[in-house]
Amino acid sequence: PIHWIELGFDRLAVILNGMMADTWIRSLIVDGIIGGVGGVLVFVPNILLLFLAIAFIEDSGYMARVAFVVDRVMQYVGLHGKSFIPMLIGFGCTVPAMMAARTIDDRKNRLTTILIAPLMSCSARLPVYLLLTGAFFAPHVAGKVIFSLYLLGVLLAVIVAFILRKVVLPGDTTPFVMELPPYRMPTIRGLAIHTWERTWHYVKKAGTVILAASVIVWFLSTYPAPPDHVLTASDGAEVSAVEYTYAGRVAKTFEPLIRPLGFDYKVGIALIAGFAAKEAVVSTLGTVYKVGEPDEEIDEHDPGLRGALRADPNFSPLVAYTLMVFVLIYVPCIAVIAVVRKETNSWKWPLFLIAYTCSLAWIVSFIVYQGGRLLGF
């Protein structure tokens, strides 16, 4: 289904290119809106399946029992079983995961849970994984690559929780007391409602936050227009054109910081946009790479953004995996920062979250990329 949806958006872009005059309006619609929002909407089938699985675990009564079972393990890192429920919810969305931490009575346990929740790989990151694994990894390997990212997130959350409880928020762990609900078979209607609500929230987000981010990124990556000699250059014209824009100039400033990770300034633009929402990483790449330009032909076997990334000599499987690791770790979105501010009633912890996740993302990504190069990948 992803391939069909992606091909559909590509065909729509070609049709609009043929119907509309070559003006900024066409560029906004094709490059900004279709290239951006369309790049996010193609992953709706996968997001729907993820939310369906989470809804089944919640409605069956199994989630509470898992929390009870893992309590002994959680005690080793200074938490208890109640912290596991927000962590599991975090695979869907970090915002409700942080809100679910309200059920934890102990303040230090609750704060630690809130601070490690962003390390759970939420659904907003999944489109980035699907895009990059689809572009650079064989189908039989892609699933293992994505699973390794989820596993890495859990491992980092455990390590960070241990450090926080020992250094930043020391104290004794409170006993775990929880009422276990009975097992029950989820109803089709209940699963459908919960899955639809969460999927619709994802689609609505694509139509609001991601749309706004895509338009802003389109403007910043289109203006100011480069000199005519850049547009008429035979080699690398598009890359040079982006370099002249506002987004290119900002990303170029920070490029030395991310070069050791294997990223160029175009990836830097996407990562900056990712602070608004992680889906914006995909939409921004679609905008920056000008997916759907009028002179492009549709390749039914290699459509859209995946083909554009594969054609970029700066990208490789190692760079793609490093980028996924960075996206996994650094601060999820603005909404998460707002929730941390509300839940802690202080700006101290939101700023701490931004600082530690960005620093940790850089360190782990550096190890992955440089280690991969040493091993010959």
Short mmCIF file of N, CA and C in Angstrom, two decimals, residues 36-174:
data_model
loop_
_atom_site.label_atom_id
_atom_site.label_comp_id
_atom_site.label_asym_id
_atom_site.label_seq_id
_atom_site.Cartn_x
_atom_site.Cartn_y
_atom_site.Cartn_z
N GLY A 36 5.80 17.48 0.82
CA GLY A 36 5.95 17.42 2.28
C GLY A 36 4.91 16.56 2.95
N VAL A 37 3.64 17.00 2.90
CA VAL A 37 2.56 16.27 3.56
C VAL A 37 2.37 14.89 2.94
N GLY A 38 2.48 14.80 1.62
CA GLY A 38 2.33 13.50 0.96
C GLY A 38 3.35 12.49 1.43
N GLY A 39 4.57 12.96 1.71
CA GLY A 39 5.61 12.06 2.20
C GLY A 39 5.30 11.49 3.56
N VAL A 40 4.44 12.17 4.33
CA VAL A 40 4.04 11.67 5.65
C VAL A 40 2.83 10.75 5.55
N LEU A 41 1.86 11.12 4.71
CA LEU A 41 0.62 10.36 4.61
C LEU A 41 0.81 8.97 4.00
N VAL A 42 1.87 8.76 3.25
CA VAL A 42 2.07 7.45 2.64
C VAL A 42 2.26 6.35 3.68
N PHE A 43 2.62 6.72 4.90
CA PHE A 43 2.89 5.73 5.94
C PHE A 43 1.68 5.46 6.84
N VAL A 44 0.52 5.98 6.49
CA VAL A 44 -0.69 5.76 7.30
C VAL A 44 -0.99 4.28 7.52
N PRO A 45 -0.87 3.39 6.51
CA PRO A 45 -1.15 1.97 6.76
C PRO A 45 -0.29 1.37 7.87
N ASN A 46 0.99 1.70 7.90
CA ASN A 46 1.88 1.17 8.94
C ASN A 46 1.54 1.75 10.31
N ILE A 47 1.22 3.04 10.35
CA ILE A 47 0.84 3.68 11.61
C ILE A 47 -0.44 3.05 12.15
N LEU A 48 -1.38 2.75 11.26
CA LEU A 48 -2.63 2.13 11.68
C LEU A 48 -2.38 0.77 12.33
N LEU A 49 -1.50 -0.03 11.75
CA LEU A 49 -1.19 -1.35 12.32
C LEU A 49 -0.51 -1.22 13.68
N LEU A 50 0.36 -0.23 13.84
CA LEU A 50 1.02 -0.01 15.13
C LEU A 50 0.00 0.33 16.21
N PHE A 51 -0.91 1.25 15.91
CA PHE A 51 -1.92 1.64 16.89
C PHE A 51 -2.88 0.50 17.19
N LEU A 52 -3.15 -0.34 16.20
CA LEU A 52 -4.02 -1.49 16.42
C LEU A 52 -3.39 -2.45 17.41
N ALA A 53 -2.09 -2.69 17.29
CA ALA A 53 -1.39 -3.59 18.21
C ALA A 53 -1.39 -3.03 19.63
N ILE A 54 -1.15 -1.73 19.78
CA ILE A 54 -1.15 -1.11 21.11
C ILE A 54 -2.54 -1.17 21.72
N ALA A 55 -3.57 -0.90 20.92
CA ALA A 55 -4.95 -0.95 21.42
C ALA A 55 -5.31 -2.35 21.90
N PHE A 56 -4.85 -3.38 21.19
CA PHE A 56 -5.14 -4.76 21.59
C PHE A 56 -4.52 -5.07 22.95
N ILE A 57 -3.27 -4.65 23.15
CA ILE A 57 -2.58 -4.90 24.43
C ILE A 57 -3.29 -4.18 25.57
N GLU A 58 -3.71 -2.94 25.32
CA GLU A 58 -4.39 -2.17 26.36
C GLU A 58 -5.75 -2.76 26.71
N ASP A 59 -6.56 -3.06 25.70
CA ASP A 59 -7.94 -3.50 25.93
C ASP A 59 -8.02 -4.91 26.49
N SER A 60 -6.99 -5.72 26.29
CA SER A 60 -7.02 -7.11 26.76
C SER A 60 -6.73 -7.23 28.26
N GLY A 61 -6.23 -6.15 28.88
CA GLY A 61 -5.85 -6.21 30.28
C GLY A 61 -4.45 -6.75 30.49
N TYR A 62 -3.73 -6.99 29.40
CA TYR A 62 -2.40 -7.58 29.50
C TYR A 62 -1.35 -6.55 29.93
N MET A 63 -1.58 -5.27 29.61
CA MET A 63 -0.57 -4.26 29.89
C MET A 63 -0.28 -4.16 31.39
N ALA A 64 -1.33 -4.18 32.22
CA ALA A 64 -1.13 -4.08 33.67
C ALA A 64 -0.33 -5.27 34.19
N ARG A 65 -0.59 -6.45 33.64
CA ARG A 65 0.14 -7.64 34.09
C ARG A 65 1.61 -7.60 33.68
N VAL A 66 1.87 -7.06 32.52
CA VAL A 66 3.26 -6.90 32.10
C VAL A 66 3.99 -5.97 33.06
N ALA A 67 3.32 -4.90 33.48
CA ALA A 67 3.93 -3.97 34.44
C ALA A 67 4.27 -4.68 35.74
N PHE A 68 3.38 -5.58 36.18
CA PHE A 68 3.63 -6.33 37.41
C PHE A 68 4.80 -7.29 37.24
N VAL A 69 4.88 -7.93 36.08
CA VAL A 69 5.93 -8.92 35.82
C VAL A 69 7.31 -8.26 35.76
N VAL A 70 7.39 -7.08 35.15
CA VAL A 70 8.69 -6.43 34.96
C VAL A 70 9.10 -5.58 36.17
N ASP A 71 8.28 -5.57 37.20
CA ASP A 71 8.58 -4.73 38.37
C ASP A 71 9.96 -5.05 38.95
N ARG A 72 10.29 -6.33 39.07
CA ARG A 72 11.57 -6.72 39.66
C ARG A 72 12.74 -6.20 38.82
N VAL A 73 12.59 -6.26 37.50
CA VAL A 73 13.65 -5.76 36.62
C VAL A 73 13.77 -4.24 36.75
N MET A 74 12.63 -3.55 36.80
CA MET A 74 12.64 -2.10 36.90
C MET A 74 13.27 -1.62 38.21
N GLN A 75 13.17 -2.45 39.26
CA GLN A 75 13.74 -2.08 40.55
C GLN A 75 15.26 -1.87 40.44
N TYR A 76 15.90 -2.60 39.55
CA TYR A 76 17.35 -2.50 39.41
C TYR A 76 17.80 -1.12 38.91
N VAL A 77 16.93 -0.43 38.18
CA VAL A 77 17.29 0.91 37.68
C VAL A 77 16.63 2.01 38.50
N GLY A 78 16.04 1.65 39.65
CA GLY A 78 15.47 2.64 40.54
C GLY A 78 14.04 3.00 40.26
N LEU A 79 13.34 2.24 39.42
CA LEU A 79 11.93 2.49 39.11
C LEU A 79 11.11 1.30 39.58
N HIS A 80 9.80 1.34 39.32
CA HIS A 80 9.00 0.16 39.57
C HIS A 80 8.05 -0.09 38.40
N GLY A 81 7.23 -1.11 38.51
CA GLY A 81 6.43 -1.56 37.38
C GLY A 81 5.52 -0.52 36.78
N LYS A 82 5.04 0.43 37.59
CA LYS A 82 4.14 1.45 37.06
C LYS A 82 4.81 2.29 35.98
N SER A 83 6.11 2.40 36.03
CA SER A 83 6.83 3.18 35.01
C SER A 83 6.80 2.49 33.66
N PHE A 84 6.56 1.18 33.66
CA PHE A 84 6.58 0.43 32.40
C PHE A 84 5.40 0.81 31.51
N ILE A 85 4.25 1.12 32.12
CA ILE A 85 3.06 1.44 31.33
C ILE A 85 3.27 2.71 30.50
N PRO A 86 3.75 3.83 31.09
CA PRO A 86 4.05 4.99 30.24
C PRO A 86 5.10 4.69 29.17
N MET A 87 6.08 3.85 29.50
CA MET A 87 7.10 3.51 28.51
C MET A 87 6.48 2.76 27.34
N LEU A 88 5.56 1.85 27.62
CA LEU A 88 4.91 1.09 26.55
C LEU A 88 4.00 2.00 25.72
N ILE A 89 3.27 2.89 26.39
CA ILE A 89 2.43 3.84 25.67
C ILE A 89 3.28 4.74 24.79
N GLY A 90 4.53 4.98 25.21
CA GLY A 90 5.43 5.83 24.44
C GLY A 90 5.73 5.32 23.05
N PHE A 91 5.53 4.03 22.81
CA PHE A 91 5.71 3.50 21.46
C PHE A 91 4.64 4.04 20.51
N GLY A 92 3.51 4.49 21.08
CA GLY A 92 2.47 5.12 20.27
C GLY A 92 2.71 6.62 20.15
N CYS A 93 2.76 7.30 21.31
CA CYS A 93 2.99 8.74 21.33
C CYS A 93 3.57 9.13 22.68
N THR A 94 4.56 10.01 22.66
CA THR A 94 5.24 10.39 23.89
C THR A 94 4.37 11.26 24.79
N VAL A 95 3.50 12.08 24.21
CA VAL A 95 2.68 13.00 25.01
C VAL A 95 1.76 12.26 25.97
N PRO A 96 0.91 11.33 25.51
CA PRO A 96 0.09 10.57 26.48
C PRO A 96 0.92 9.70 27.40
N ALA A 97 2.10 9.28 26.96
CA ALA A 97 2.98 8.49 27.82
C ALA A 97 3.40 9.31 29.04
N MET A 98 3.75 10.56 28.80
CA MET A 98 4.13 11.43 29.92
C MET A 98 2.95 11.71 30.83
N MET A 99 1.78 11.87 30.24
CA MET A 99 0.58 12.10 31.05
C MET A 99 0.23 10.87 31.88
N ALA A 100 0.51 9.69 31.34
CA ALA A 100 0.23 8.45 32.06
C ALA A 100 1.11 8.30 33.29
N ALA A 101 2.22 9.03 33.32
CA ALA A 101 3.12 8.98 34.48
C ALA A 101 2.49 9.61 35.72
N ARG A 102 1.35 10.27 35.56
CA ARG A 102 0.67 10.86 36.71
C ARG A 102 0.23 9.80 37.72
N THR A 103 0.07 8.57 37.27
CA THR A 103 -0.36 7.50 38.18
C THR A 103 0.75 7.07 39.13
N ILE A 104 1.98 7.53 38.89
CA ILE A 104 3.11 7.18 39.75
C ILE A 104 3.15 8.16 40.93
N ASP A 105 3.05 7.63 42.13
CA ASP A 105 2.95 8.48 43.32
C ASP A 105 4.27 9.17 43.67
N ASP A 106 5.36 8.44 43.61
CA ASP A 106 6.65 8.98 43.99
C ASP A 106 7.12 10.02 42.98
N ARG A 107 7.46 11.22 43.45
CA ARG A 107 7.82 12.33 42.56
C ARG A 107 9.05 12.01 41.72
N LYS A 108 10.09 11.46 42.32
CA LYS A 108 11.33 11.19 41.59
C LYS A 108 11.14 10.08 40.56
N ASN A 109 10.35 9.06 40.91
CA ASN A 109 10.04 8.02 39.93
C ASN A 109 9.25 8.60 38.76
N ARG A 110 8.28 9.46 39.09
CA ARG A 110 7.45 10.06 38.04
C ARG A 110 8.29 10.93 37.12
N LEU A 111 9.16 11.76 37.70
CA LEU A 111 10.00 12.64 36.89
C LEU A 111 10.99 11.86 36.04
N THR A 112 11.56 10.81 36.59
CA THR A 112 12.47 9.96 35.82
C THR A 112 11.75 9.31 34.65
N THR A 113 10.53 8.83 34.89
CA THR A 113 9.73 8.21 33.83
C THR A 113 9.43 9.21 32.72
N ILE A 114 9.09 10.44 33.10
CA ILE A 114 8.82 11.49 32.11
C ILE A 114 10.06 11.77 31.26
N LEU A 115 11.22 11.79 31.89
CA LEU A 115 12.45 12.14 31.18
C LEU A 115 12.97 11.03 30.27
N ILE A 116 12.59 9.77 30.55
CA ILE A 116 13.05 8.68 29.67
C ILE A 116 11.99 8.30 28.64
N ALA A 117 10.76 8.78 28.81
CA ALA A 117 9.69 8.44 27.86
C ALA A 117 10.03 8.81 26.42
N PRO A 118 10.70 9.96 26.15
CA PRO A 118 11.04 10.30 24.76
C PRO A 118 11.98 9.32 24.08
N LEU A 119 12.66 8.46 24.84
CA LEU A 119 13.56 7.48 24.23
C LEU A 119 12.81 6.28 23.67
N MET A 120 11.53 6.14 24.04
CA MET A 120 10.70 5.11 23.42
C MET A 120 10.37 5.58 21.99
N SER A 121 10.55 4.74 21.02
CA SER A 121 10.39 5.15 19.62
C SER A 121 8.91 5.32 19.28
N CYS A 122 8.44 6.56 19.25
CA CYS A 122 7.02 6.84 19.02
C CYS A 122 6.65 6.67 17.54
N SER A 123 5.35 6.72 17.28
CA SER A 123 4.86 6.49 15.91
C SER A 123 5.33 7.57 14.94
N ALA A 124 5.63 8.77 15.45
CA ALA A 124 6.08 9.85 14.57
C ALA A 124 7.43 9.55 13.94
N ARG A 125 8.22 8.69 14.60
CA ARG A 125 9.54 8.35 14.06
C ARG A 125 9.44 7.23 13.01
N LEU A 126 8.37 6.47 13.06
CA LEU A 126 8.23 5.31 12.16
C LEU A 126 8.30 5.70 10.69
N PRO A 127 7.66 6.80 10.24
CA PRO A 127 7.81 7.18 8.83
C PRO A 127 9.26 7.41 8.41
N VAL A 128 10.07 7.94 9.32
CA VAL A 128 11.50 8.14 9.00
C VAL A 128 12.18 6.79 8.81
N TYR A 129 11.89 5.85 9.71
CA TYR A 129 12.48 4.51 9.59
C TYR A 129 12.06 3.83 8.29
N LEU A 130 10.76 3.90 7.99
CA LEU A 130 10.24 3.22 6.80
C LEU A 130 10.82 3.83 5.53
N LEU A 131 10.96 5.14 5.52
CA LEU A 131 11.54 5.81 4.36
C LEU A 131 12.98 5.36 4.12
N LEU A 132 13.80 5.41 5.17
CA LEU A 132 15.23 5.13 5.01
C LEU A 132 15.53 3.64 4.85
N THR A 133 14.81 2.78 5.57
CA THR A 133 15.03 1.34 5.37
C THR A 133 14.54 0.92 3.99
N GLY A 134 13.43 1.52 3.53
CA GLY A 134 12.93 1.20 2.20
C GLY A 134 13.88 1.64 1.10
N ALA A 135 14.65 2.69 1.37
CA ALA A 135 15.56 3.23 0.36
C ALA A 135 16.91 2.52 0.34
N PHE A 136 17.39 2.05 1.51
CA PHE A 136 18.78 1.59 1.59
C PHE A 136 18.96 0.16 2.09
N PHE A 137 17.89 -0.51 2.49
CA PHE A 137 18.05 -1.87 3.01
C PHE A 137 17.10 -2.82 2.29
N ALA A 138 17.58 -4.04 2.09
CA ALA A 138 16.75 -5.07 1.45
C ALA A 138 15.55 -5.39 2.33
N PRO A 139 14.43 -5.81 1.74
CA PRO A 139 13.22 -6.08 2.52
C PRO A 139 13.44 -7.06 3.67
N HIS A 140 14.27 -8.09 3.48
CA HIS A 140 14.46 -9.08 4.54
C HIS A 140 15.34 -8.55 5.67
N VAL A 141 16.00 -7.41 5.43
CA VAL A 141 16.86 -6.80 6.46
C VAL A 141 16.15 -5.62 7.14
N ALA A 142 15.25 -4.96 6.42
CA ALA A 142 14.62 -3.73 6.91
C ALA A 142 13.93 -3.92 8.26
N GLY A 143 13.20 -5.03 8.41
CA GLY A 143 12.51 -5.29 9.66
C GLY A 143 13.47 -5.41 10.84
N LYS A 144 14.59 -6.08 10.61
CA LYS A 144 15.60 -6.23 11.67
C LYS A 144 16.23 -4.89 12.03
N VAL A 145 16.42 -4.05 11.03
CA VAL A 145 17.00 -2.72 11.28
C VAL A 145 16.07 -1.90 12.16
N ILE A 146 14.78 -1.89 11.81
CA ILE A 146 13.81 -1.13 12.60
C ILE A 146 13.70 -1.69 14.01
N PHE A 147 13.70 -3.02 14.14
CA PHE A 147 13.63 -3.64 15.47
C PHE A 147 14.83 -3.24 16.31
N SER A 148 16.00 -3.15 15.69
CA SER A 148 17.21 -2.76 16.44
C SER A 148 17.08 -1.35 17.00
N LEU A 149 16.37 -0.48 16.29
CA LEU A 149 16.16 0.89 16.77
C LEU A 149 15.25 0.91 17.99
N TYR A 150 14.17 0.13 17.94
CA TYR A 150 13.28 0.04 19.10
C TYR A 150 14.04 -0.52 20.30
N LEU A 151 14.85 -1.53 20.04
CA LEU A 151 15.64 -2.15 21.12
C LEU A 151 16.65 -1.16 21.68
N LEU A 152 17.29 -0.39 20.81
CA LEU A 152 18.25 0.61 21.25
C LEU A 152 17.59 1.66 22.13
N GLY A 153 16.38 2.08 21.75
CA GLY A 153 15.65 3.06 22.54
C GLY A 153 15.38 2.57 23.95
N VAL A 154 14.95 1.30 24.07
CA VAL A 154 14.68 0.71 25.39
C VAL A 154 15.96 0.62 26.20
N LEU A 155 17.04 0.17 25.56
CA LEU A 155 18.33 0.05 26.26
C LEU A 155 18.82 1.40 26.78
N LEU A 156 18.72 2.43 25.94
CA LEU A 156 19.14 3.76 26.37
C LEU A 156 18.26 4.29 27.49
N ALA A 157 16.95 3.99 27.42
CA ALA A 157 16.04 4.43 28.47
C ALA A 157 16.42 3.82 29.82
N VAL A 158 16.78 2.54 29.81
CA VAL A 158 17.18 1.86 31.04
C VAL A 158 18.47 2.47 31.60
N ILE A 159 19.44 2.72 30.71
CA ILE A 159 20.72 3.30 31.15
C ILE A 159 20.52 4.71 31.71
N VAL A 160 19.74 5.52 30.98
CA VAL A 160 19.49 6.90 31.43
C VAL A 160 18.73 6.90 32.75
N ALA A 161 17.74 6.01 32.89
CA ALA A 161 16.98 5.93 34.14
C ALA A 161 17.90 5.59 35.31
N PHE A 162 18.80 4.66 35.09
CA PHE A 162 19.75 4.26 36.14
C PHE A 162 20.62 5.45 36.56
N ILE A 163 21.13 6.19 35.57
CA ILE A 163 21.98 7.34 35.87
C ILE A 163 21.19 8.44 36.59
N LEU A 164 19.97 8.70 36.11
CA LEU A 164 19.15 9.73 36.74
C LEU A 164 18.86 9.40 38.20
N ARG A 165 18.52 8.13 38.46
CA ARG A 165 18.15 7.74 39.82
C ARG A 165 19.36 7.69 40.75
N LYS A 166 20.54 7.50 40.19
CA LYS A 166 21.74 7.44 41.02
C LYS A 166 22.39 8.80 41.21
N VAL A 167 22.29 9.67 40.20
CA VAL A 167 23.03 10.93 40.22
C VAL A 167 22.12 12.15 40.35
N VAL A 168 21.15 12.27 39.45
CA VAL A 168 20.31 13.48 39.39
C VAL A 168 19.16 13.43 40.38
N LEU A 169 18.49 12.28 40.48
CA LEU A 169 17.31 12.13 41.34
C LEU A 169 17.48 10.93 42.27
N PRO A 170 18.44 10.97 43.17
CA PRO A 170 18.67 9.81 44.05
C PRO A 170 17.55 9.66 45.08
N GLY A 171 17.37 8.43 45.56
CA GLY A 171 16.34 8.17 46.56
C GLY A 171 15.90 6.73 46.52
N ASP A 172 15.18 6.29 47.55
CA ASP A 172 14.69 4.92 47.62
C ASP A 172 13.49 4.74 46.71
N THR A 173 13.33 3.52 46.19
CA THR A 173 12.19 3.18 45.34
C THR A 173 11.01 2.78 46.19
N THR A 174 9.84 3.32 45.88
CA THR A 174 8.63 2.99 46.64
C THR A 174 8.10 1.63 46.21
#
